[in-house]
Every structure is written in structure tokens, then in C-alpha cells.
Short mmCIF file of C-alpha atoms and ligand atoms in Angstrom, two decimals:
data_model
loop_
_atom_site.label_atom_id
_atom_site.label_comp_id
_atom_site.label_asym_id
_atom_site.label_seq_id
_atom_site.Cartn_x
_atom_site.Cartn_y
_atom_site.Cartn_z
CA UNK A 30 -155.75 214.44 -69.37
CA UNK A 31 -156.35 211.36 -66.95
CA UNK A 32 -154.29 208.34 -68.50
CA UNK A 33 -156.05 205.96 -70.14
CA UNK A 34 -157.00 203.75 -67.07
CA UNK A 35 -157.29 200.04 -68.28
CA UNK A 36 -155.48 198.74 -65.18
CA UNK A 37 -153.18 195.63 -65.74
CA UNK A 38 -155.44 193.16 -64.00
CA UNK A 39 -152.81 190.63 -63.14
CA UNK A 40 -150.32 193.24 -61.66
CA UNK A 41 -152.77 194.56 -59.14
CA UNK A 42 -153.59 191.73 -58.13
CA UNK A 43 -149.80 190.59 -57.33
CA UNK A 44 -149.08 193.28 -55.66
CA UNK A 45 -152.28 193.06 -53.06
CA UNK A 46 -151.04 189.96 -52.89
CA UNK A 47 -147.85 190.70 -51.93
CA UNK A 48 -149.01 193.63 -49.77
CA UNK A 49 -151.16 190.89 -48.05
CA UNK A 50 -148.38 188.71 -47.28
CA UNK A 51 -146.36 191.68 -46.01
CA UNK A 52 -149.32 192.43 -43.27
CA UNK A 53 -149.12 188.77 -42.01
CA UNK A 54 -145.53 188.68 -41.88
CA UNK A 55 -145.57 192.13 -39.79
CA UNK A 56 -143.65 191.72 -36.66
CA UNK A 57 -144.21 194.83 -34.52
CA UNK A 58 -146.62 197.71 -34.48
CA UNK A 59 -144.00 200.35 -35.58
CA UNK A 60 -143.96 198.98 -39.30
CA UNK A 61 -147.76 200.52 -39.83
CA UNK A 62 -146.01 203.55 -42.04
CA UNK A 63 -143.75 201.33 -44.48
CA UNK A 64 -147.38 199.50 -44.97
CA UNK A 65 -149.44 202.58 -45.54
CA UNK A 66 -146.29 203.96 -47.82
CA UNK A 67 -146.89 200.68 -50.08
CA UNK A 68 -150.40 201.17 -50.12
CA UNK A 69 -149.49 204.82 -51.43
CA UNK A 70 -147.92 202.96 -54.25
CA UNK A 71 -150.10 200.26 -55.43
CA UNK A 72 -152.88 203.28 -56.03
CA UNK A 73 -149.83 205.37 -58.25
CA UNK A 74 -149.05 202.30 -59.80
CA UNK A 75 -152.61 200.82 -60.53
CA UNK A 76 -155.15 203.42 -59.71
CA UNK A 77 -156.30 205.41 -61.97
CA UNK A 78 -155.38 209.07 -62.12
CA UNK A 79 -156.55 210.83 -58.99
CA UNK A 80 -155.69 213.83 -57.13
CA UNK A 81 -155.94 213.22 -53.53
CA UNK A 82 -156.11 210.25 -51.04
CA UNK A 83 -156.92 209.52 -47.52
CA UNK A 84 -156.54 207.03 -45.35
CA UNK A 85 -159.80 207.41 -42.29
CA UNK A 86 -159.52 205.39 -39.12
CA UNK A 87 -162.59 204.89 -37.47
CA UNK A 88 -162.20 203.67 -33.60
CA UNK A 89 -164.45 202.88 -31.03
CA UNK A 90 -163.90 204.41 -28.19
CA UNK A 91 -166.46 205.31 -24.75
CA UNK A 92 -169.67 207.22 -25.87
CA UNK A 93 -168.81 206.90 -29.67
CA UNK A 94 -166.23 206.66 -32.14
CA UNK A 95 -162.92 208.53 -32.31
CA UNK A 96 -161.77 209.92 -36.26
CA UNK A 97 -158.00 210.20 -37.43
CA UNK A 98 -156.85 210.97 -40.65
CA UNK A 99 -153.73 210.03 -42.66
CA UNK A 100 -152.42 211.49 -46.00
CA UNK A 101 -150.55 208.26 -46.91
CA UNK A 102 -147.34 210.26 -47.70
CA UNK A 103 -144.33 209.10 -46.73
CA UNK A 104 -143.92 211.79 -44.09
CA UNK A 105 -147.36 211.55 -43.20
CA UNK A 106 -149.09 210.89 -39.97
CA UNK A 107 -152.19 210.72 -38.17
CA UNK A 108 -153.84 213.86 -37.08
CA UNK A 109 -157.41 213.62 -35.33
CA UNK A 110 -160.22 214.96 -37.91
CA UNK A 111 -161.59 218.04 -37.98
CA UNK A 112 -164.95 218.46 -39.46
CA UNK A 113 -166.29 215.97 -42.21
CA UNK A 114 -167.07 213.34 -39.58
CA UNK A 115 -170.31 212.31 -40.74
CA UNK A 116 -169.20 211.47 -44.25
CA UNK A 117 -166.67 209.67 -43.21
CA UNK A 118 -169.13 207.76 -41.19
CA UNK A 119 -171.34 206.96 -43.18
CA UNK A 120 -169.13 205.58 -45.58
CA UNK A 121 -167.62 203.50 -43.24
CA UNK A 122 -170.97 201.87 -41.79
CA UNK A 123 -172.05 201.71 -45.40
CA UNK A 124 -168.65 199.16 -45.57
CA UNK A 125 -169.03 199.08 -49.12
CA UNK A 126 -167.20 200.65 -52.20
CA UNK A 127 -169.04 203.41 -53.94
CA UNK A 128 -167.77 205.94 -56.36
CA UNK A 129 -170.07 209.25 -56.04
CA UNK A 130 -169.87 213.32 -56.40
CA UNK A 131 -169.48 215.07 -53.24
CA UNK A 132 -172.70 215.61 -51.47
CA UNK A 133 -173.91 219.17 -50.94
CA UNK A 134 -171.84 222.05 -50.18
CA UNK A 135 -170.97 221.03 -46.91
CA UNK A 136 -168.92 218.31 -48.18
CA UNK A 137 -167.44 220.09 -50.99
CA UNK A 138 -166.02 222.79 -48.79
CA UNK A 139 -164.95 220.62 -46.76
CA UNK A 140 -163.12 218.49 -48.84
CA UNK A 141 -161.43 221.21 -50.69
CA UNK A 142 -160.30 222.74 -47.30
CA UNK A 143 -158.88 219.20 -46.56
CA UNK A 144 -157.15 218.49 -50.41
CA UNK A 145 -156.82 222.16 -51.33
CA UNK A 146 -158.77 221.76 -54.32
CA UNK A 147 -162.01 221.12 -55.60
CA UNK A 148 -163.87 217.72 -55.48
CA UNK A 149 -165.75 216.35 -58.49
CA UNK A 150 -165.44 212.95 -58.02
CA UNK A 151 -164.78 210.43 -55.17
CA UNK A 152 -164.31 206.89 -54.83
CA UNK A 153 -164.07 205.31 -51.27
CA UNK A 154 -164.61 202.04 -49.32
CA UNK A 155 -165.60 201.18 -45.97
CA UNK A 156 -163.49 198.31 -44.36
CA UNK A 157 -163.59 197.08 -40.33
CA UNK A 158 -161.65 200.02 -38.90
CA UNK A 159 -161.80 202.84 -41.19
CA UNK A 160 -162.67 204.18 -45.33
CA UNK A 161 -160.11 204.33 -47.39
CA UNK A 162 -160.67 207.42 -50.34
CA UNK A 163 -159.05 208.66 -53.51
CA UNK A 164 -160.55 212.42 -55.08
CA UNK A 165 -160.67 213.45 -58.50
CA UNK A 166 -160.79 217.31 -59.15
CA UNK A 167 -162.83 216.70 -62.61
CA UNK A 168 -166.46 215.08 -62.12
CA UNK A 169 -165.11 211.93 -64.25
CA UNK A 170 -166.63 208.84 -62.70
CA UNK A 171 -163.76 206.10 -61.60
CA UNK A 172 -163.84 202.88 -63.49
CA UNK A 173 -164.88 199.33 -61.81
CA UNK A 174 -161.12 198.38 -61.81
CA UNK A 175 -160.25 200.99 -59.44
CA UNK A 176 -162.93 200.33 -57.50
CA UNK A 177 -161.40 196.88 -57.31
CA UNK A 178 -158.21 198.12 -56.44
CA UNK A 179 -159.36 200.18 -53.72
CA UNK A 180 -161.70 197.63 -52.39
CA UNK A 181 -158.44 194.98 -51.92
CA UNK A 182 -156.56 198.09 -50.50
CA UNK A 183 -159.18 198.22 -47.88
CA UNK A 184 -158.97 194.59 -46.99
CA UNK A 185 -155.37 194.87 -46.73
CA UNK A 186 -155.86 197.59 -44.06
CA UNK A 187 -158.27 196.02 -42.14
CA UNK A 188 -156.19 192.61 -42.35
CA UNK A 189 -153.34 195.23 -41.08
CA UNK A 190 -155.44 196.62 -38.39
CA UNK A 191 -156.32 193.14 -36.93
CA UNK A 192 -152.66 192.11 -36.73
CA UNK A 193 -151.91 195.27 -35.14
CA UNK A 194 -153.98 194.92 -32.40
CA UNK A 195 -153.13 191.04 -32.17
CA UNK A 196 -149.24 192.27 -31.72
CA UNK A 197 -150.26 194.93 -28.96
CA UNK A 198 -152.40 192.52 -27.32
CA UNK A 199 -149.59 189.84 -27.61
CA UNK A 200 -146.89 192.35 -26.16
CA UNK A 201 -148.93 193.30 -23.19
CA UNK A 202 -149.50 189.75 -22.42
CA UNK A 203 -145.87 188.90 -22.39
CA UNK A 204 -145.20 191.62 -20.34
CA UNK A 205 -148.01 190.80 -17.73
CA UNK A 206 -146.65 187.20 -17.78
CA UNK A 207 -142.74 187.96 -17.33
CA UNK A 208 -144.38 190.52 -14.24
CA UNK A 209 -146.04 187.34 -12.63
CA UNK A 210 -142.80 185.46 -13.32
CA UNK A 211 -140.62 188.14 -11.60
CA UNK A 212 -142.96 188.43 -8.85
CA UNK A 213 -143.32 184.96 -8.03
CA UNK A 214 -139.58 184.73 -8.41
CA UNK A 215 -139.29 187.24 -5.80
CA UNK A 216 -141.40 185.15 -3.36
CA UNK A 217 -139.30 182.04 -3.67
CA UNK A 218 -136.00 184.19 -3.60
CA UNK A 219 -137.35 185.63 -0.32
CA UNK A 220 -138.18 182.62 1.36
CA UNK A 221 -134.57 181.07 0.17
CA UNK A 222 -133.08 184.52 1.83
CA UNK A 223 -135.21 184.45 4.84
CA UNK A 224 -134.34 180.72 5.45
CA UNK A 225 -131.03 181.76 5.33
CA UNK A 226 -130.87 184.50 7.61
CA UNK A 227 -132.46 182.35 10.18
CA UNK A 228 -129.53 180.10 10.86
CA UNK A 229 -126.91 182.95 11.68
CA UNK A 230 -129.77 184.66 13.38
CA UNK A 231 -130.44 181.94 15.93
CA UNK A 232 -126.61 181.76 16.77
CA UNK A 233 -126.77 185.54 17.41
CA UNK A 234 -129.92 185.26 19.17
CA UNK A 235 -129.12 182.04 21.00
CA UNK A 236 -125.13 183.14 22.45
CA UNK A 237 -126.39 186.62 23.33
CA UNK A 238 -129.47 184.97 25.56
CA UNK A 239 -126.70 182.96 27.25
CA UNK A 240 -124.09 185.75 27.76
CA UNK A 241 -127.09 187.78 29.74
CA UNK A 242 -127.02 185.06 32.28
CA UNK A 243 -123.54 186.40 33.38
CA UNK A 244 -122.65 188.74 35.41
CA UNK A 245 -120.85 191.49 33.28
CA UNK A 246 -119.84 195.01 33.17
CA UNK A 247 -122.87 197.07 33.06
CA UNK A 248 -121.50 198.56 29.40
CA UNK A 249 -121.24 195.19 27.90
CA UNK A 250 -124.38 193.78 29.69
CA UNK A 251 -125.88 196.67 27.77
CA UNK A 252 -124.01 196.40 24.33
CA UNK A 253 -124.88 192.72 24.38
CA UNK A 254 -128.63 192.82 25.53
CA UNK A 255 -128.63 195.36 22.31
CA UNK A 256 -127.14 192.73 20.24
CA UNK A 257 -129.79 190.27 21.78
CA UNK A 258 -132.82 192.61 21.02
CA UNK A 259 -131.86 193.55 17.49
CA UNK A 260 -131.14 190.02 16.95
CA UNK A 261 -135.18 189.11 17.71
CA UNK A 262 -135.73 192.06 15.78
CA UNK A 263 -134.16 190.49 12.61
CA UNK A 264 -136.01 187.31 13.29
CA UNK A 265 -139.47 188.92 13.46
CA UNK A 266 -138.80 190.51 9.99
CA UNK A 267 -137.32 186.91 8.55
CA UNK A 268 -140.51 185.17 10.09
CA UNK A 269 -142.88 187.75 8.34
CA UNK A 270 -140.76 187.35 4.97
CA UNK A 271 -141.28 183.78 5.43
CA UNK A 272 -144.89 183.77 6.40
CA UNK A 273 -145.43 186.60 3.54
CA UNK A 274 -143.82 183.77 0.54
CA UNK A 275 -145.64 181.06 2.31
CA UNK A 276 -148.64 182.66 1.54
CA UNK A 277 -147.74 182.59 -2.46
CA UNK A 278 -147.23 178.82 -2.12
CA UNK A 279 -150.43 176.48 -2.38
CA UNK A 280 -150.40 172.98 -1.07
CA UNK A 281 -148.99 170.40 -3.46
CA UNK A 282 -151.24 168.73 -5.73
CA UNK A 283 -151.68 165.56 -7.96
CA UNK A 284 -151.42 166.81 -11.54
CA UNK A 285 -151.46 165.86 -15.29
CA UNK A 286 -147.61 166.45 -15.94
CA UNK A 287 -148.33 166.48 -19.88
CA UNK A 288 -151.18 168.73 -19.29
CA UNK A 289 -149.55 171.14 -17.35
CA UNK A 290 -146.75 171.66 -19.49
CA UNK A 291 -148.87 171.61 -22.64
CA UNK A 292 -150.95 174.30 -21.00
CA UNK A 293 -148.19 176.46 -20.31
CA UNK A 294 -146.95 175.98 -23.82
CA UNK A 295 -149.98 177.74 -25.20
CA UNK A 296 -149.59 180.90 -22.62
CA UNK A 297 -146.53 181.69 -25.40
CA UNK A 298 -146.90 179.94 -28.40
CA UNK A 299 -148.55 182.54 -30.13
CA UNK A 300 -145.76 185.18 -28.81
CA UNK A 301 -143.43 183.16 -30.02
CA UNK A 302 -144.97 182.05 -33.36
CA UNK A 303 -144.59 185.70 -34.04
CA UNK A 304 -140.75 185.56 -33.84
CA UNK A 305 -140.71 182.47 -36.39
CA UNK A 306 -140.38 179.86 -33.34
CA UNK A 307 -141.98 176.85 -33.03
CA UNK A 308 -142.69 174.81 -30.20
CA UNK A 309 -142.99 171.38 -30.53
CA UNK A 310 -144.20 168.53 -28.18
CA UNK A 311 -143.30 165.13 -27.60
CA UNK A 312 -145.19 163.54 -24.55
CA UNK A 313 -144.90 160.36 -23.46
CA UNK A 314 -148.28 158.96 -23.18
CA UNK A 315 -148.38 157.05 -20.12
CA UNK A 316 -146.68 159.70 -17.93
CA UNK A 317 -147.88 158.86 -14.22
CA UNK A 318 -148.93 161.95 -12.58
CA UNK A 319 -146.63 163.85 -10.27
CA UNK A 320 -147.47 166.03 -7.16
CA UNK A 321 -146.46 169.25 -7.75
CA UNK A 322 -147.44 172.91 -7.15
CA UNK A 323 -148.67 173.89 -10.71
CA UNK A 324 -148.17 177.47 -10.17
CA UNK A 325 -144.39 176.97 -9.44
CA UNK A 326 -143.78 173.77 -12.21
CA UNK A 327 -145.54 176.35 -15.10
CA UNK A 328 -143.08 178.69 -13.73
CA UNK A 329 -140.30 176.57 -14.70
CA UNK A 330 -141.30 175.37 -17.93
CA UNK A 331 -141.79 179.33 -18.97
CA UNK A 332 -138.24 180.36 -17.74
CA UNK A 333 -137.11 177.39 -19.62
CA UNK A 334 -138.87 178.38 -22.94
CA UNK A 335 -137.90 182.27 -22.09
CA UNK A 336 -134.14 181.19 -22.00
CA UNK A 337 -134.51 179.00 -24.97
CA UNK A 338 -136.25 181.88 -27.04
CA UNK A 339 -133.65 184.23 -25.50
CA UNK A 340 -130.73 181.93 -27.33
CA UNK A 341 -132.32 181.46 -30.76
CA UNK A 342 -132.92 184.91 -31.04
CA UNK A 343 -129.29 185.10 -31.65
CA UNK A 344 -129.35 182.49 -34.53
CA UNK A 345 -130.57 182.98 -38.10
CA UNK A 346 -133.72 180.81 -39.57
CA UNK A 347 -136.59 179.55 -37.85
CA UNK A 348 -136.31 178.67 -33.92
CA UNK A 349 -137.45 175.71 -32.60
CA UNK A 350 -138.23 174.21 -29.29
CA UNK A 351 -139.07 170.84 -27.79
CA UNK A 352 -141.14 169.99 -24.64
CA UNK A 353 -140.41 166.41 -24.16
CA UNK A 354 -141.73 163.98 -21.21
CA UNK A 355 -140.51 161.01 -20.47
CA UNK A 356 -140.22 158.35 -17.57
CA UNK A 357 -136.18 157.96 -16.68
CA UNK A 358 -134.69 156.00 -13.68
CA UNK A 359 -136.99 156.74 -10.99
CA UNK A 360 -138.12 160.30 -12.33
CA UNK A 361 -141.03 161.83 -14.44
CA UNK A 362 -138.64 164.17 -16.58
CA UNK A 363 -139.25 167.01 -18.99
CA UNK A 364 -136.75 168.06 -21.02
CA UNK A 365 -136.67 171.59 -22.71
CA UNK A 366 -134.66 171.59 -26.03
CA UNK A 367 -133.77 174.09 -28.56
CA UNK A 368 -131.94 174.92 -31.89
CA UNK A 369 -130.18 177.87 -30.05
CA UNK A 370 -126.48 178.26 -29.86
CA UNK A 371 -126.23 176.12 -26.90
CA UNK A 372 -124.54 176.40 -23.38
CA UNK A 373 -120.68 176.05 -23.53
CA UNK A 374 -119.68 173.28 -21.02
CA UNK A 375 -117.38 175.74 -19.33
CA UNK A 376 -120.27 177.20 -17.69
CA UNK A 377 -122.77 174.23 -16.97
CA UNK A 378 -121.68 174.73 -13.13
CA UNK A 379 -122.69 178.62 -13.02
CA UNK A 380 -125.88 178.81 -15.15
CA UNK A 381 -127.59 177.79 -11.64
CA UNK A 382 -125.61 180.53 -9.50
CA UNK A 383 -128.04 183.54 -8.44
CA UNK A 384 -126.82 186.36 -10.78
CA UNK A 385 -125.32 184.60 -13.10
CA UNK A 386 -125.93 185.96 -16.93
CA UNK A 387 -124.48 186.29 -20.04
CA UNK A 388 -126.69 188.53 -21.25
CA UNK A 389 -126.35 192.22 -21.57
CA UNK A 390 -127.88 195.03 -20.19
CA UNK A 391 -130.71 194.60 -18.39
CA UNK A 392 -131.74 192.06 -20.32
CA UNK A 393 -131.40 189.14 -17.61
CA UNK A 394 -131.18 189.07 -14.07
CA UNK A 395 -129.86 185.67 -13.76
CA UNK A 396 -132.15 184.69 -11.09
CA UNK A 397 -134.30 182.20 -13.53
CA UNK A 398 -132.12 178.76 -13.58
CA UNK A 399 -131.01 179.73 -9.82
CA UNK A 400 -134.88 180.03 -8.50
CA UNK A 401 -135.85 177.04 -11.24
CA UNK A 402 -133.37 174.85 -9.51
CA UNK A 403 -134.84 175.99 -5.90
CA UNK A 404 -138.36 175.09 -6.85
CA UNK A 405 -137.31 171.61 -8.32
CA UNK A 406 -135.13 171.19 -4.92
CA UNK A 407 -138.46 171.84 -3.13
CA UNK A 408 -140.31 169.29 -5.33
CA UNK A 409 -137.30 166.76 -4.20
CA UNK A 410 -136.58 166.97 -8.06
CA UNK A 411 -133.69 168.38 -9.88
CA UNK A 412 -132.83 170.91 -13.06
CA UNK A 413 -129.84 169.88 -14.85
CA UNK A 414 -128.27 170.88 -18.10
CA UNK A 415 -127.60 167.63 -20.72
CA UNK A 416 -125.52 167.17 -23.65
CA UNK A 417 -127.36 168.14 -26.72
CA UNK A 418 -126.23 167.64 -30.55
CA UNK A 419 -126.86 170.92 -31.47
CA UNK A 420 -128.55 173.81 -29.02
CA UNK A 421 -129.04 173.73 -25.31
CA UNK A 422 -131.12 170.99 -23.47
CA UNK A 423 -132.24 171.26 -19.92
CA UNK A 424 -134.02 168.59 -17.97
CA UNK A 425 -136.65 169.20 -14.73
CA UNK A 426 -136.45 165.72 -12.59
CA UNK A 427 -139.48 164.93 -10.43
CA UNK A 428 -139.64 162.04 -8.18
CA UNK A 429 -141.76 159.13 -9.97
CA UNK A 430 -143.80 158.05 -6.71
CA UNK A 431 -145.52 154.87 -6.08
CA UNK A 432 -148.79 156.06 -5.19
CA UNK A 433 -148.89 157.97 -8.78
CA UNK A 434 -151.77 157.27 -10.54
CA UNK A 435 -151.13 156.39 -14.63
CA UNK A 436 -152.38 158.97 -16.48
CA UNK A 437 -155.16 158.52 -19.05
CA UNK A 438 -154.62 161.62 -21.18
N1 ATP B 27 -131.33 177.95 -23.39
C1 ATP B 27 -130.33 178.42 -23.29
N2 ATP B 27 -129.43 178.34 -24.45
C2 ATP B 27 -128.41 179.02 -24.52
N3 ATP B 27 -127.82 179.79 -23.11
C3 ATP B 27 -128.83 179.21 -22.07
C4 ATP B 27 -129.98 178.56 -22.21
N4 ATP B 27 -130.19 178.68 -21.06
C5 ATP B 27 -129.80 179.08 -19.95
N5 ATP B 27 -128.42 180.14 -20.87
C6 ATP B 27 -127.47 180.41 -20.03
O1 ATP B 27 -127.56 180.58 -18.97
C7 ATP B 27 -127.53 181.95 -18.02
C8 ATP B 27 -128.18 182.20 -17.11
O2 ATP B 27 -129.86 181.59 -16.94
P1 ATP B 27 -130.58 182.19 -15.98
O3 ATP B 27 -131.86 181.90 -16.47
O4 ATP B 27 -130.61 181.71 -14.72
O5 ATP B 27 -130.35 183.87 -16.16
P2 ATP B 27 -130.95 184.52 -17.64
O6 ATP B 27 -131.72 184.45 -18.39
O7 ATP B 27 -129.57 185.49 -18.05
O8 ATP B 27 -131.31 186.00 -16.74
P3 ATP B 27 -133.19 186.18 -16.40
O9 ATP B 27 -133.61 184.64 -16.18
O10 ATP B 27 -133.44 186.45 -14.98
O11 ATP B 27 -134.06 186.68 -17.73
C9 ATP B 27 -128.05 182.38 -19.18
O12 ATP B 27 -127.49 183.87 -19.18
C10 ATP B 27 -127.44 181.54 -20.44
O13 ATP B 27 -126.09 182.01 -20.66
MG1 MG B 28 -133.59 183.02 -17.74
#
């Protein structure tokens, strides 16, 4: 016998509401299974009695749809659907909730195979990415309340799959962004290394060519000639490296600094929001324009925000990064301030050194700040760490040039 199915309406709505919230708070894609288990619990608690349920996923792929099925049990998993696709697609396309009996023998037999029992009544709801269905062995219709709960669950599942898609996209974007940052860093570092190597090379080439002008024992002369030739080869390589690195550097141009900072923040705001980190802006409205390389300045801003994000991960509670622009004693400045644990004063002089990192494993290369400081120097500016009441405050200073136009933001 089926239980009297006068659903406790407010109970059902409450459960759906908390489930919806859980979906919106989802932080990572591997929480799908947990949500599906909760969907099943809602069905068990407030849905009318049923003998089986299935969740079908419909994914648009090249040349059609891919169908998969889940049993909604805690140990359940997605497997591809065998047979029955037409009925699932029909329910999906209808995008509505309906109570019906199985169609013809074909569907009846297919369901019997799926559920290992006969099916006399079906309640199904089609949502954007699939179909949720519950089944009864006896041909007793489901109630309107059951339909309402199922439809609510369909909406939750739709929200779930949109959210998972969002999370995947922002993850992919972040990976891409990091990759670009690393490549830019490599370019910058290459230029610096090549530049540094050119000085000793000049000595090697110069001194050996001077020696070759004198008479020497032939064995010594062979040796010096080999040194000279190797020096020329090395210079050739370093010239090519420099050429490659310069190729990545476009010309500096006059930039609306506030806008550049704001546009850079847009790139990461969403990803950070997902981690409960807010990026706030405090922009000086009358900031003069700066002469700079947009891509490189963006790289600094991204690196500083990335460092703040890594730091904030060490604290509990809501994170906050403030991007503040101002004019200060001949400089146009950007401060990136966060509410992380801060940077201990005893390492202030180390953090700009290449490969200095306090991050474990492969979490950090320790190149971020050294590359950023190099970029700041290339712009006749500076990158500094400053005292802050809480958290860390990094400041980028760019020279305030006389010819700078006042920005009309
Ligand atoms: N906002 C911050 N809060 C706390 N510590 C920071 C902050 N920014 C930088 N640091 C410290 O400075 C060190 C050096 O930073 P840097 O950006 O050069 O390298 P990294 O972040 O460790 O590695 P990578 O930038 O390659 O990921 C960090 O390891 C960290 O100890
Ligand atoms: Mg860093």
C-alpha cells in the first residue's frame, strides 16, 4: 500500500530551497555526487511512494545528443544509456512535467529491463539538461504535489548543471591565464638572463681576440681561438634569445591606468568570487595617464592579485583584495592590499629575489615578484612592499610624466 501522500508542502519547499542554495554555493565540480544524493533524499522524504527513479542527462554533441543515466543511489554513477533514447528525448523536448503510463510494449519492456520490475505509472520532468523520472509498479497516478516536487527538483538539477559548466569554464580560463602569465614571465626572464650573460661574454670575446693578435705557442693559440669561437657562438645564442624576448614586447603607449587595472580585475573577479574573495576598487578619479606596456602592467596586477589570493586561502572567512590608485609624490601608484596573514617584515628584502617562495611543493616558483619588479624597473618605476594594518600591501609606482593627460574617466 502506498502511504497517504498528502505532502507536507512547507517541508518540501524548505528542502528544495536549501538544496537550491547548496547548488549556488557549489565550489567545485566533484560535489555533483553529493547534490544528487540530496536530490534522492528529497524524493524519499517528500515525494509520494515510488519504486524507482532515474536521472537522464542529455548533452548536445556533434551530430546529435549523448544520453547517460544515473540511478541517484549514493554509489551510483553515470553510464551511457542503452535503448530508450526516444522516450527520454521526447520528455526532454517537452520541457514539462507529466504523469503517464508507459507507452506501448516497447517502453514497458525497456523500463522493466532498466528497473528490474514492471512499471505502471511514470512521473517525469524535462529540464534544460535532462530528465528526472520516478516510477511506480502499480498503475496508480502520482499526485499534483508529487509533480510539484519533481518539477522543483528538475529546476535544481538544471541549476546544478549550469553551475558545473560555469565552474569548469572559470577553471579552464584560470589555467589559461596562468599559462599566459608563465609564458610572459619566461620571456621577461629570458631577456634579463640574456642581458646579464652579454656582459661577461663581451669580456671573453674581447680579451681572447686581443690575445690572438699576439704571437703564441700553437697549442695555446688553438685553445684561445676555441675560446673566442665559443664566445661568439654563445653571443649569437643570447642575441637570438634577446630578439625573441623583445618580440614579445610591444611599444609602450599612453594608457588610462584606472581602466587598465579595472579591466584586469574583470578577468579574475569571477574566479575569486567563487572562492569567497571580493575584489574592491578605490580609483583616484583624476589619475593622469601613464606611458606603459599594457600587457606587462596587466601581468603585474594579475601576479599581485594571485599572491593575495594564495595568502587569503590561509585564513578563514571572507577574503578581500582592494585595488587602490592614487597620485603620490611624483608617482602614479597602484596598491594591492589584502586581508591575508601579511608578509613578515623579516622577509621583505627576500621576496623580490628570483626563486624565493614560501609556498610548498610546486605551488609557487618564486618568480612572480622578481619578474614584476623587473617590469616596474623597465618602466622607470618601482615595486614595493608597504606597512599595512592587516594583511599585505604591495605598491606599484610608475613615474608621473609632465606630458600626461588628465584622464577623463
Ligand atoms: N599578498 C601576500 N601575502 C603574503 N605573502 C606574500 C604576498 N605576496 C607575496 N608574498 C610572499 O612573497 C613570496 C614571493 O612571491 P612571488 O610572487 O615572487 O612568488 P610565489 O608567489 O611564491 O610563486 P609564483 O609567483 O611563481 O607563483 C611568496 O612566496 C610569499 O611568501
Ligand atoms: Mg606569486
